[in-house]
XYZ file of C-alpha atoms in Angstrom:
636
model
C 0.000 0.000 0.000
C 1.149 3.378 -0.520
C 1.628 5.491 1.888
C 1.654 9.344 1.793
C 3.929 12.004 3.657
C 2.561 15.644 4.816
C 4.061 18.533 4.012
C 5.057 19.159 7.515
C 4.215 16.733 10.556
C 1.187 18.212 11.975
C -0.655 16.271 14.495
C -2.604 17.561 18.207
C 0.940 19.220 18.951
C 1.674 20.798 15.817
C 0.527 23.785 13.983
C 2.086 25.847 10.859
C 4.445 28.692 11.868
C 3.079 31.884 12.283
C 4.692 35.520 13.050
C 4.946 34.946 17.014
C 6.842 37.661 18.991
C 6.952 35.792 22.185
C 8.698 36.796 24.832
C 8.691 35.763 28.520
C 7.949 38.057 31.784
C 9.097 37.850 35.610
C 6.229 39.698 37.023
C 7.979 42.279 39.852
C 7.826 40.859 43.411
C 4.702 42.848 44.508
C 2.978 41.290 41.890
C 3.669 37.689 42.264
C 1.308 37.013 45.543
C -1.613 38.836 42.811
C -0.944 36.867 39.811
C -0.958 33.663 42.279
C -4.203 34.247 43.353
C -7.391 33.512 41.619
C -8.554 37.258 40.185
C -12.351 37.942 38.899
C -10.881 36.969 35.316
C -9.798 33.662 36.912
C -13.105 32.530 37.704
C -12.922 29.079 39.827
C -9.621 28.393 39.113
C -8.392 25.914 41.065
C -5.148 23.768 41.605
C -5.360 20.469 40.947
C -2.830 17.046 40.497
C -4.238 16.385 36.952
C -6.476 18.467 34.244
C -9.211 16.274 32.383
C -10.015 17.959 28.683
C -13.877 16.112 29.867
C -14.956 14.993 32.903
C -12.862 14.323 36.246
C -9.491 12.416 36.072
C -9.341 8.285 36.331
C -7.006 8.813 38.897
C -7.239 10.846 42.202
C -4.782 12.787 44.203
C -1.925 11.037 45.849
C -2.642 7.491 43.487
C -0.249 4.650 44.365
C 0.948 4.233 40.373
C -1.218 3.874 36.793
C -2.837 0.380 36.364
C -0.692 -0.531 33.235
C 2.351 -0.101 35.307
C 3.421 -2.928 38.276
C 4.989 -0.965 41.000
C 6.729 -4.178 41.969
C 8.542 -5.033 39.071
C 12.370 -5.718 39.308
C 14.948 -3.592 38.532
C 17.742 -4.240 36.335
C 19.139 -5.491 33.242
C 19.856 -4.065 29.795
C 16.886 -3.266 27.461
C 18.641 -3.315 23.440
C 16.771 -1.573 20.367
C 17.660 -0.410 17.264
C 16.515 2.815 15.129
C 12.848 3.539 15.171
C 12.959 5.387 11.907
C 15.146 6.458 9.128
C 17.969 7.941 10.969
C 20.876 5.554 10.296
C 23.389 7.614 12.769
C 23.338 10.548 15.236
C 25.463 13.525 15.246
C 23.998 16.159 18.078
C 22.395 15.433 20.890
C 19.761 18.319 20.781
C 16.686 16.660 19.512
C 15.162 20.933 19.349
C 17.002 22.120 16.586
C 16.834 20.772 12.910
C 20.348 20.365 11.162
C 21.951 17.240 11.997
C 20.516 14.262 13.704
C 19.619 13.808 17.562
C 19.885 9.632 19.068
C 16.255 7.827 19.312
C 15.852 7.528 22.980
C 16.972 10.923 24.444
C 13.138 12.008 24.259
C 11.994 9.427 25.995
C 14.820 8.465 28.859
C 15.782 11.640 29.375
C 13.437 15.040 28.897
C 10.927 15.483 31.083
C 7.588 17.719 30.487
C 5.280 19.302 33.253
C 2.818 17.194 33.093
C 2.352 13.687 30.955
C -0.948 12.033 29.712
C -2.749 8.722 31.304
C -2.400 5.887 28.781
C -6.004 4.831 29.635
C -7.977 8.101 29.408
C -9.254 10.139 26.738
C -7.318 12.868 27.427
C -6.191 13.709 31.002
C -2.678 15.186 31.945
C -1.331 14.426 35.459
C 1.331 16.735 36.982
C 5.087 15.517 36.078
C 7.503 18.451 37.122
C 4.531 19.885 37.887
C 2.507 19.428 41.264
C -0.190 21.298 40.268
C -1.802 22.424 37.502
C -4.651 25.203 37.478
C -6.628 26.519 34.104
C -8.869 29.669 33.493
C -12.044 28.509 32.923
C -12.000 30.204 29.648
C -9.102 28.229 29.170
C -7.135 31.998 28.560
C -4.286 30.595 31.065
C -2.826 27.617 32.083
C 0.027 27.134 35.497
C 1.931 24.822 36.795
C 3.073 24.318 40.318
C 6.228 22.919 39.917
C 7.313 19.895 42.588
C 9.549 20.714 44.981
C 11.599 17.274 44.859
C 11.959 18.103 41.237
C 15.571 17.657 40.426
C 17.956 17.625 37.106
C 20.482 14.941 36.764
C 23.339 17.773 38.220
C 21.371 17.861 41.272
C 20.366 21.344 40.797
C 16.100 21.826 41.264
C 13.812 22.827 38.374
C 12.664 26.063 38.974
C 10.213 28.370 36.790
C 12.783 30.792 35.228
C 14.017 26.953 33.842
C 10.790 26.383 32.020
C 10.556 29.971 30.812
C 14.048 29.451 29.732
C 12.908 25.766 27.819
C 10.265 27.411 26.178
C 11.815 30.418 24.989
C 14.631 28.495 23.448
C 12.081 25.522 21.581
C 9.319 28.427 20.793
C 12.942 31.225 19.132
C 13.983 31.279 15.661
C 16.856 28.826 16.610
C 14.785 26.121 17.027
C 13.342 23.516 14.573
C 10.058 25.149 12.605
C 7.893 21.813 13.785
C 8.540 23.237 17.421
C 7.917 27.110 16.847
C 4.527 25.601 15.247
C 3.693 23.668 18.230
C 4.129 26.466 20.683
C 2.656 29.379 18.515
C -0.584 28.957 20.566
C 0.990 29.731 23.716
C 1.355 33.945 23.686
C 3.762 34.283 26.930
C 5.170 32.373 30.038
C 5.261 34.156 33.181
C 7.168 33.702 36.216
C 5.186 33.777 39.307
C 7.561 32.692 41.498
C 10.386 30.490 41.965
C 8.203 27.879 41.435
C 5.293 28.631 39.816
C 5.055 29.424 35.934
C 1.613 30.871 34.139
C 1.391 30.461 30.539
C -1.047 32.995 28.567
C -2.659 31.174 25.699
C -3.237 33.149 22.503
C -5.319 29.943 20.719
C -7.685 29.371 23.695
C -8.728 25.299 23.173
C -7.366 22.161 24.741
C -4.849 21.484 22.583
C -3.020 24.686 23.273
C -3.651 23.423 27.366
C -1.920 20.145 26.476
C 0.767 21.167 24.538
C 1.539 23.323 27.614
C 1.656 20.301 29.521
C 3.789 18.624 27.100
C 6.601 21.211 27.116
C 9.717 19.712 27.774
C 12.220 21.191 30.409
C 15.939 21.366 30.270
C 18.238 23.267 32.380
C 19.347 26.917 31.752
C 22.769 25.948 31.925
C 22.864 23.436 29.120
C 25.098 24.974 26.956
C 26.750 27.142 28.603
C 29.997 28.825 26.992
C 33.126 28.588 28.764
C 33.032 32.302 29.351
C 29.354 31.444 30.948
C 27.201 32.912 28.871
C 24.638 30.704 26.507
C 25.156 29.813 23.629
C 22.844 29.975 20.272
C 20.492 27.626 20.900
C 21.462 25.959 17.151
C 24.778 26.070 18.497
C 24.394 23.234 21.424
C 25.354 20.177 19.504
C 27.862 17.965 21.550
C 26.503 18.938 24.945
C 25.099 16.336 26.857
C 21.263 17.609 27.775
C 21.074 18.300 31.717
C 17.854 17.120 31.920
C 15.338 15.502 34.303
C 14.495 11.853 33.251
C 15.958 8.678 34.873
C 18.403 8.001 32.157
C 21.495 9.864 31.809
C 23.891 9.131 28.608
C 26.932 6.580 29.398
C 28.138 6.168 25.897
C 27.776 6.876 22.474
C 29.676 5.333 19.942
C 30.711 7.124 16.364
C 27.140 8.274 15.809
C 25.789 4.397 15.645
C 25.339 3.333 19.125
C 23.836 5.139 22.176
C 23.740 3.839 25.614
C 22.001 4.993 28.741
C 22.167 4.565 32.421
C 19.976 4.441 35.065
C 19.794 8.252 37.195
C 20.084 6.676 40.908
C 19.144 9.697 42.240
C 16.336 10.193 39.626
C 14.271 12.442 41.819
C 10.299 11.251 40.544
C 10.830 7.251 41.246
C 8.359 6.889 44.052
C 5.526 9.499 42.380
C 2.261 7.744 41.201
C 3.514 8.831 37.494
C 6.311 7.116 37.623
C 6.201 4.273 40.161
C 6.191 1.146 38.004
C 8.379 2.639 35.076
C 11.685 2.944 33.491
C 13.200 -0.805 35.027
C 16.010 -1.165 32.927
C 19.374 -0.541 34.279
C 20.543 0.280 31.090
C 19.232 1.078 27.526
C 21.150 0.642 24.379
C 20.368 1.521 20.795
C 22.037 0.531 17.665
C 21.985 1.750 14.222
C 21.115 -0.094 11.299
C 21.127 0.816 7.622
C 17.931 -0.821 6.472
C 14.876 -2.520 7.143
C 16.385 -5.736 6.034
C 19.567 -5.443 8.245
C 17.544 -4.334 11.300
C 15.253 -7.352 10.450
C 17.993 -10.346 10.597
C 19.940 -8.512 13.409
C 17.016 -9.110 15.635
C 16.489 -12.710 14.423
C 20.483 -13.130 15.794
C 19.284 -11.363 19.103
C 21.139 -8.377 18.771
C 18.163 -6.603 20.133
C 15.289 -7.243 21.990
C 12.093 -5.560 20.307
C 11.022 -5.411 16.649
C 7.971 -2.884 15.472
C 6.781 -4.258 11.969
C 5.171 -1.493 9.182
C 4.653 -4.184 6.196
C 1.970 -7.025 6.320
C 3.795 -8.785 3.880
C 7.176 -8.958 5.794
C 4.740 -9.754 8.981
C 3.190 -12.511 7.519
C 6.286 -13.933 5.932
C 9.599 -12.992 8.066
C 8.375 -13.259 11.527
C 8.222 -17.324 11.830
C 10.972 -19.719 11.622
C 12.344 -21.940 14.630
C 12.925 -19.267 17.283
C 8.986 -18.700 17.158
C 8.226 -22.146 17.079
C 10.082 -23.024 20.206
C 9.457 -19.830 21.786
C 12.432 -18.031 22.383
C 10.691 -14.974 19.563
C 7.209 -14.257 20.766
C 5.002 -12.269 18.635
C 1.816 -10.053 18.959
C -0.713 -7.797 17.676
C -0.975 -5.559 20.108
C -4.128 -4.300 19.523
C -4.637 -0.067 20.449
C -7.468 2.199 20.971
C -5.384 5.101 19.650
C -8.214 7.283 17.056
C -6.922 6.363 13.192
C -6.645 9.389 11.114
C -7.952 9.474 7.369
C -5.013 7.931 5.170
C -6.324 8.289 1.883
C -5.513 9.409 -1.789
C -7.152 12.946 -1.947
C -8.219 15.051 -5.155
C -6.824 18.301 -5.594
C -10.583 20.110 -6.029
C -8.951 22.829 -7.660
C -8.370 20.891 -10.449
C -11.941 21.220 -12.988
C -11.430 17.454 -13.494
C -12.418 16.928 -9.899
C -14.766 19.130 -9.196
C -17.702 16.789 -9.540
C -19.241 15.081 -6.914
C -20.283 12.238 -9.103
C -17.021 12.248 -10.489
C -15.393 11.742 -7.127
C -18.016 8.758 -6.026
C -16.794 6.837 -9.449
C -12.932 7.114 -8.692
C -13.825 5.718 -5.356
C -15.539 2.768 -6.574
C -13.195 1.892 -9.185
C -10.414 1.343 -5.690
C -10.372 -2.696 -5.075
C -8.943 -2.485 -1.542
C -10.250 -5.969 -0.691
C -7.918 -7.361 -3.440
C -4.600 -5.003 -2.557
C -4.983 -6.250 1.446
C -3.797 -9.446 0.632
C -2.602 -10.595 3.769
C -5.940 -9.430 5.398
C -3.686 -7.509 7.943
C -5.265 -3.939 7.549
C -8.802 -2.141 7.606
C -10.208 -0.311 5.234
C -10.548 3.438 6.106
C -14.282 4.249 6.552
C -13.862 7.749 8.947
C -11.802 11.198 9.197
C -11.548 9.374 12.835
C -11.256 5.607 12.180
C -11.046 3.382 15.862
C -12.732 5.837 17.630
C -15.802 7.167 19.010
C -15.893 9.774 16.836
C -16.524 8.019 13.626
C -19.916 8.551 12.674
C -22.359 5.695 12.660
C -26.076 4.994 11.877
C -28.114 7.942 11.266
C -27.063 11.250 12.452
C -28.018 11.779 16.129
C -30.548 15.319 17.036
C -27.294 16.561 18.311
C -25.502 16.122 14.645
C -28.963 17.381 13.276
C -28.820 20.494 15.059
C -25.078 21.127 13.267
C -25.741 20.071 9.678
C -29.834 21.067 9.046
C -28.714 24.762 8.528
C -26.586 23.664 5.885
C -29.062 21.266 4.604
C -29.405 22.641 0.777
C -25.518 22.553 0.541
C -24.777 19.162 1.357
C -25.292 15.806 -0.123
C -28.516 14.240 1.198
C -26.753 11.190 2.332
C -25.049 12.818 4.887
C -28.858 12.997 6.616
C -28.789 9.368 6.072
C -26.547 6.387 7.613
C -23.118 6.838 8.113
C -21.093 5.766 5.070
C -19.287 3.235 4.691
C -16.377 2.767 1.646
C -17.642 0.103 -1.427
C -15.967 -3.656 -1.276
C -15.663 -6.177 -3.336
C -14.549 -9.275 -1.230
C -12.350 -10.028 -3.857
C -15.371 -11.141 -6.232
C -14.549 -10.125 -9.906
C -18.828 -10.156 -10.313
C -18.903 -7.330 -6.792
C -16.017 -5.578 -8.659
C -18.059 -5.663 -11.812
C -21.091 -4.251 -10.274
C -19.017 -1.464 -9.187
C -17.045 -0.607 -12.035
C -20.555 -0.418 -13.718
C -22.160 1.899 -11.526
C -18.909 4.085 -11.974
C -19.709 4.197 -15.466
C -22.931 5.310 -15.090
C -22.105 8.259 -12.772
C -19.469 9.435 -15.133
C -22.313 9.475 -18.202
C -24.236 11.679 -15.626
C -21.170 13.832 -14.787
C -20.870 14.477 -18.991
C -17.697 11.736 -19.447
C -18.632 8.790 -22.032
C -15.946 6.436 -23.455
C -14.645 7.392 -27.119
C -14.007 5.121 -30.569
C -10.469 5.284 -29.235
C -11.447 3.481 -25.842
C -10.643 6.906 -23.635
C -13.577 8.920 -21.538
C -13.960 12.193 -23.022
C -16.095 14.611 -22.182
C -18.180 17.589 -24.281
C -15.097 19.364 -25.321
C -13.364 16.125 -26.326
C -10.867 15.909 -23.311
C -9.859 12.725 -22.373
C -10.493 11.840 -18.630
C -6.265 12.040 -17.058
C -4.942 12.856 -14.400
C -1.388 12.406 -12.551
C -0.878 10.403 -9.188
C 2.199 12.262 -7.902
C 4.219 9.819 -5.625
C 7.539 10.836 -3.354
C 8.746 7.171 -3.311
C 9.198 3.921 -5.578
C 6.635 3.416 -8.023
C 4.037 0.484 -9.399
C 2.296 -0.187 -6.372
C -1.130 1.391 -7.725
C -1.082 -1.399 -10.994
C -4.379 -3.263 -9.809
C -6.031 0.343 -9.633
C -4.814 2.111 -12.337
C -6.238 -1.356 -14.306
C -9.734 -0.721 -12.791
C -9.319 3.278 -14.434
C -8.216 1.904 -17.793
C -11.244 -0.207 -17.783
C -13.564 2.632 -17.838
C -11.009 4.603 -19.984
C -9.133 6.573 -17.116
C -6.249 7.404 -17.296
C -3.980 7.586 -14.275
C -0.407 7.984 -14.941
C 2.185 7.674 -11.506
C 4.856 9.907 -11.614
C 7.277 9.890 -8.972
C 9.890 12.617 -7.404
C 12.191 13.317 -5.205
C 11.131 14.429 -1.591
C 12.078 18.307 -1.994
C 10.071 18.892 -5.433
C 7.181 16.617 -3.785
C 7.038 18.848 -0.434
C 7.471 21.997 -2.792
C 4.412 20.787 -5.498
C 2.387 19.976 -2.145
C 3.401 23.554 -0.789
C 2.154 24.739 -4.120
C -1.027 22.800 -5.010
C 0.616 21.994 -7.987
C -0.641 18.166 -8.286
C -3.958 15.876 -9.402
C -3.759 13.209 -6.626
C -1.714 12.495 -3.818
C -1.925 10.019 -1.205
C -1.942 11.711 2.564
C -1.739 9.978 6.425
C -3.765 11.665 8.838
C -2.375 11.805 12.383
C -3.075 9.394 15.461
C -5.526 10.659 18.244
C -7.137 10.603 21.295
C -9.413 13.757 20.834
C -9.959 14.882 17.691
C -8.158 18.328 17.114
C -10.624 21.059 15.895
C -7.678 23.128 14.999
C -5.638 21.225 12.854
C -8.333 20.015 11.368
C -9.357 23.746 10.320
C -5.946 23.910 8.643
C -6.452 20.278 6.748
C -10.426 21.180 5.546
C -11.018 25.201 6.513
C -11.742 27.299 3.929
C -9.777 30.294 4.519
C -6.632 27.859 3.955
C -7.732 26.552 0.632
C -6.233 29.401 -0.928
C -2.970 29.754 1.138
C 0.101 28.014 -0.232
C 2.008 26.159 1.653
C -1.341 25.549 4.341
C -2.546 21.488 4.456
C -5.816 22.187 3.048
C -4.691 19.901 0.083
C -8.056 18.706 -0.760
C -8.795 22.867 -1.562
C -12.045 22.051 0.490
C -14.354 24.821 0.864
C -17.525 24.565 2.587
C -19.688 26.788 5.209
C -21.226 23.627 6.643
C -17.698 22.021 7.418
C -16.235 25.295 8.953
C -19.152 25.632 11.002
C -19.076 22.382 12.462
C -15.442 22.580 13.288
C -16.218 25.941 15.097
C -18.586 23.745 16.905
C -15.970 21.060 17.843
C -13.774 23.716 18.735
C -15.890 25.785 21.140
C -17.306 22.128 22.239
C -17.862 22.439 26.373
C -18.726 18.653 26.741
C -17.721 15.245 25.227
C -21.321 14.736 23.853
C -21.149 18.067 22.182
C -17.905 16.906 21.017
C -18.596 13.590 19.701
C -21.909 14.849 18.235
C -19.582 17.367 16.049
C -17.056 15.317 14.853
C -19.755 12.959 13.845
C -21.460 15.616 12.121
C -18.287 16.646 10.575
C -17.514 12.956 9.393
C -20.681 12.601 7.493
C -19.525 15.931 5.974
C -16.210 14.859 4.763
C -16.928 11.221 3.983
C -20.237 11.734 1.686
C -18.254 14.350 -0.262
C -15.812 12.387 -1.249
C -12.666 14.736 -1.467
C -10.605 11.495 -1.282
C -10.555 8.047 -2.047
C -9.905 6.463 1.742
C -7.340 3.757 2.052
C -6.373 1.915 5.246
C -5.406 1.832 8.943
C -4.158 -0.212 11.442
C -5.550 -0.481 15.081
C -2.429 -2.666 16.417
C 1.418 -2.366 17.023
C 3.004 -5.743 15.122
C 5.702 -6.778 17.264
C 7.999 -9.746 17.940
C 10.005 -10.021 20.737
C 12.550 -11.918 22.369
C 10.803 -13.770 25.367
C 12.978 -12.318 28.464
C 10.355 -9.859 29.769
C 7.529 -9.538 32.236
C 4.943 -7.439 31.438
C 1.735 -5.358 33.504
C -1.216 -7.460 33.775
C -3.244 -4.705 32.478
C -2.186 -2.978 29.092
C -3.471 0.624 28.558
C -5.625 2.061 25.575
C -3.478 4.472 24.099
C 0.035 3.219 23.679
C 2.740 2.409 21.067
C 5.577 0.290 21.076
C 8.155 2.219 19.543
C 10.239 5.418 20.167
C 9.242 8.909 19.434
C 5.776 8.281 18.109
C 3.754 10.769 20.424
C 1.719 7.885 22.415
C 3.132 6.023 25.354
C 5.547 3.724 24.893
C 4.416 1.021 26.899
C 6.795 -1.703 26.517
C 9.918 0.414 26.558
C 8.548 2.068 29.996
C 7.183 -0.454 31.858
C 8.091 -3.972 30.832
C 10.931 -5.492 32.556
C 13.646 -8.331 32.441
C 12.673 -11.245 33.947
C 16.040 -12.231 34.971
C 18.466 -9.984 35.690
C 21.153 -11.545 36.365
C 20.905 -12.780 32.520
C 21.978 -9.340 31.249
């Protein structure tokens, strides 16, 4: 299957770069016992151990440890993995900045935010660094109490001019543009006092609160000059990060191995957040070139966890004798983590496309049954596929309320059951049926086939268009068959990465295959960027589709401004039917699990959480790597 790339990474944490202007400000010492105190614009502000986006957190004040985690598992051992992505070396250790490359793991072992996220909640955030957290009720502010155990790995204490100091750095010019985007909600930090920190939110909505939580603190005197004075924040390359986490670096080798060691002072080991995590003494990654490489060096145990991506290789390279006699265990590892819309969209720019029926026959001519071979992956049917947001049935009076005003401009299917994407169980006679009705909404759209076997239209113009494709070609042969059948042309032309980014950036293509982000809550804002009107005609902006409709930026005002999770769920429902009975894209596929084989040397929590990965650096909790464990030491 192929598989699309954004333009930029933009998921619940990211947003496009805007002109910001931040700046930070230590409020004078009379002021600090004011700005402390709830004020008439705070409302009933309150401090609290966690912040729930709906509802009241799982978990109360004080709690022992999270139910995924065992706060009785051993300590010890070495954890070994290898590369989660691309990278085939390191040469920095700054993960903030973009030139050069930063080692998988320092994100995760190391850096420490204010607050991090429950793996079995919607979307809560329990105080890290942070004690306490308090937010305005109009969500204009968000602060953090910070702990007073709270330590970096030099001993010295995390204090508030620290996270100002963290965020001025990640949200400057120095820093890489994916971070000034995910801070350009967030209008100022101010000090309160030495440990107490008040962010003012220019983009007032729960993403902006969580990203806030998310911010990751380092100490002011990383990179320090030997004249002490800072130094560009571009500039810190070789420096070790004095950070928080348990893990401090022990080794790294030429750029292709990493190795980290337990903190035994690490200051957070008995807190409920943390009690059951991080049991490795050590934690080693190596470098490989390739998939392939990677793939045999685990079969000869040279590390401990694999994370498969192709159903084909899963199927076909994870058996052989060390599964059989189970020293390599393997498992789904099924998630509730919300499935964004991967799916080949239509540039509605383009006159070709700008036919609903058009649309609806491209669709049908896509024989996903037949390309799943291996029966591995599910057919996209929902902007938020494995969720709760997905639309189903017919719209509830909730959705009604949202889409009746808008009732002329939409489809009348989307006042009817949710929909669901054609198949063809691999039957040539179902694939038949639909090729057929494709026909016959292309005579109704004005596009009949020729003497020379091509669909022309009125004018004469033959029905072509141009899949544009930033990797290897020739995996869209089965489809672009289908096309020729009804005598569509598709022709696949593929391009480097820079000229595909920069065509993107420009709207300049027919059809390109995207891959909506993961979720827990659906994010009303990035989703304004990917569908809102007033960024169809931006360049460079994700609204790729060049989508513009009042009913769709209504309802995702409504999702935004959403007070409740009913409101919420009845809007991105709403919005769903919206999107989905359009048909601005052809969906494709997801996957609700985490394919993984694994050398059998670990004990694991009896409970497994909803929202987790297993590898590095995704975003989600990294369950495995943070609280499995060896179960025999004195093996490693």
């Amino acid at each position: 299957m192929q598989r699309g790339v954004l333009p930029e990474p933009v998921d619940h944490a990211r947003r496009r770069l805007v002109g910001l202007g931040l700046g930070c400000t230590v409020l004078p010492a009379a002021a600090e016992a004011a700005a402390s105190t709830p004020g008439p614009a705070d409302g009933a502000a309150r401090w609290a151990h966690a912040y729930a986006a709906f509802g009241e957190p799982k978990y109360p004040a004080g709690f022992a440890h999270f139910d995924y985690a065992d706060p009785n598992a051993p300590k010890g051992g070495t954890l070994r993995l290898r590369n989660p992505d691309r990278r085939a070396n390191f040469d920095k250790f700054n993960p903030f900045t973009t030139r050069g490359n930063a080692p998988a793991g320092v994100a995760l072992f190391m850096i420490e935010s204010l607050a991090v996220t429950s793996g079995d909640e919607l979307q809560t955030m329990y105080g890290l660094l942070a004690e306490t957290i308090a937010v305005a009720p109009d969500k204009s502010w968000i602060g953090f109490r910070l702990h007073p155990k709270a330590r970096f790995s030099n001993g010295d204490p995390v204090t508030a001019a620290d996270v100002k100091h963290s965020f001025e750095q990640m949200s400057g010019k120095y820093a890489s543009p994916g971070l000034q985007a995910a801070l350009a909600g967030i209008e100022r930090a101010v000090i309160v006092d030495e440990r107490t920190v008040r962010f003012e939110l220019r983009e007032r909505n729960l993403d902006t609160l969580f990203t806030a939580g998310g911010l990751s603190v380092f100490s002011r005197k990383w990179g320090l000059g030997p004249d002490g004075k800072p130094k560009r924040f571009d500039e810190i390359v070789t420096e070790h990060p004095i950070v928080s986490g348990p893990y401090t670096i022990a080794r790294a080798d030429s750029g292709r191995r990493i190795e980290f060691v337990r903190n035994k002072d690490y200051w957070a080991r008995d807190l409920g957040v943390r009690r059951g995590f991080f049991n490795w003494d050590r934690v080693v990654y190596r470098y490989y070139s390739d998939q392939a490489v990677g793939r045999e060096a685990f079969k000869a145990g040279e590390f401990d966890i694999y994370k498969e991506y192709g159903s084909r290789s899963w199927v076909r390279q994870h058996k052989g004798p060390k599964w059989d006699d189970g020293r390599i265990l393997k498992d789904m590892f099924e998630t509730k983590v919300g499935q964004g819309l991967q799916a080949h969209l239509m540039n509605l720019r383009r006159p070709l496309f700008q036919d609903r029926r058009v649309r609806e026959a491209i669709g049908l001519t896509y024989d996903f049954d037949t390309l799943n071979r291996y029966g591995l992956l599910k057919r996209a049917y929902s902007v938020f596929n494995n969720s709760e947001f997905a639309a189903e049935g017919l719209p509830s009076p909730g959705e009604l309320k949202l889409l009746e005003p808008f009732r002329a401009e939409l489809p009348p299917e989307v006042f009817g059951p949710a929909w669901r994407p054609p198949t063809t169980g691999r039957d040539p006679k179902r694939l038949r049926q639909n090729l057929l009705r494709a026909r016959t909404l292309l005579a109704e759209a004005g596009w009949n086939l020729a003497a020379d076997g091509k669909l022309r239209n009125a004018q004469g113009e033959a029905f072509e268009f141009e899949y544009l494709n930033p990797g290897e070609g020739g995996r869209n042969t089965e489809w672009e068959a289908n096309l020729q059948k009804l005598g569509i042309t598709m022709k696949e032309r593929n391009v480097d990465f820079a000229l595909y980014r920069r065509r993107l950036e420009q709207y300049d293509f027919d059809m390109v295959t995207i891959v909506g982000g993961d979720f827990t809550l659906p994010d009303a804002t990035g989703l304004t960027t990917t569908f809102g009107s007033k960024s169809a005609d931006e360049p460079g902006n994700n609204n790729l589709r060049g989508v513009k409709s009042a009913a769709a930026d209504a309802v995702l005002k409504a999702m935004a401004e959403a007070k409740t999770l009913d409101e919420l769920r009845d809007a991105a429902r709403a919005f769903d039917r919206i999107v989905m009975w359009n048909y601005w894209q052809v969906p494709d596929l997801f996957a609700a699990d985490e394919r993984t084989s694994y050398w059998n040397r670990f004990g694991m929590p009896k409970v497994r959480p909803r929202y987790f990965t297993i590898d590095t650096g995704s975003g989600f909790f990294a369950w495995p790597l943070e609280t499995w464990w060896i179960k025999d030491p004195a093996q490693r």
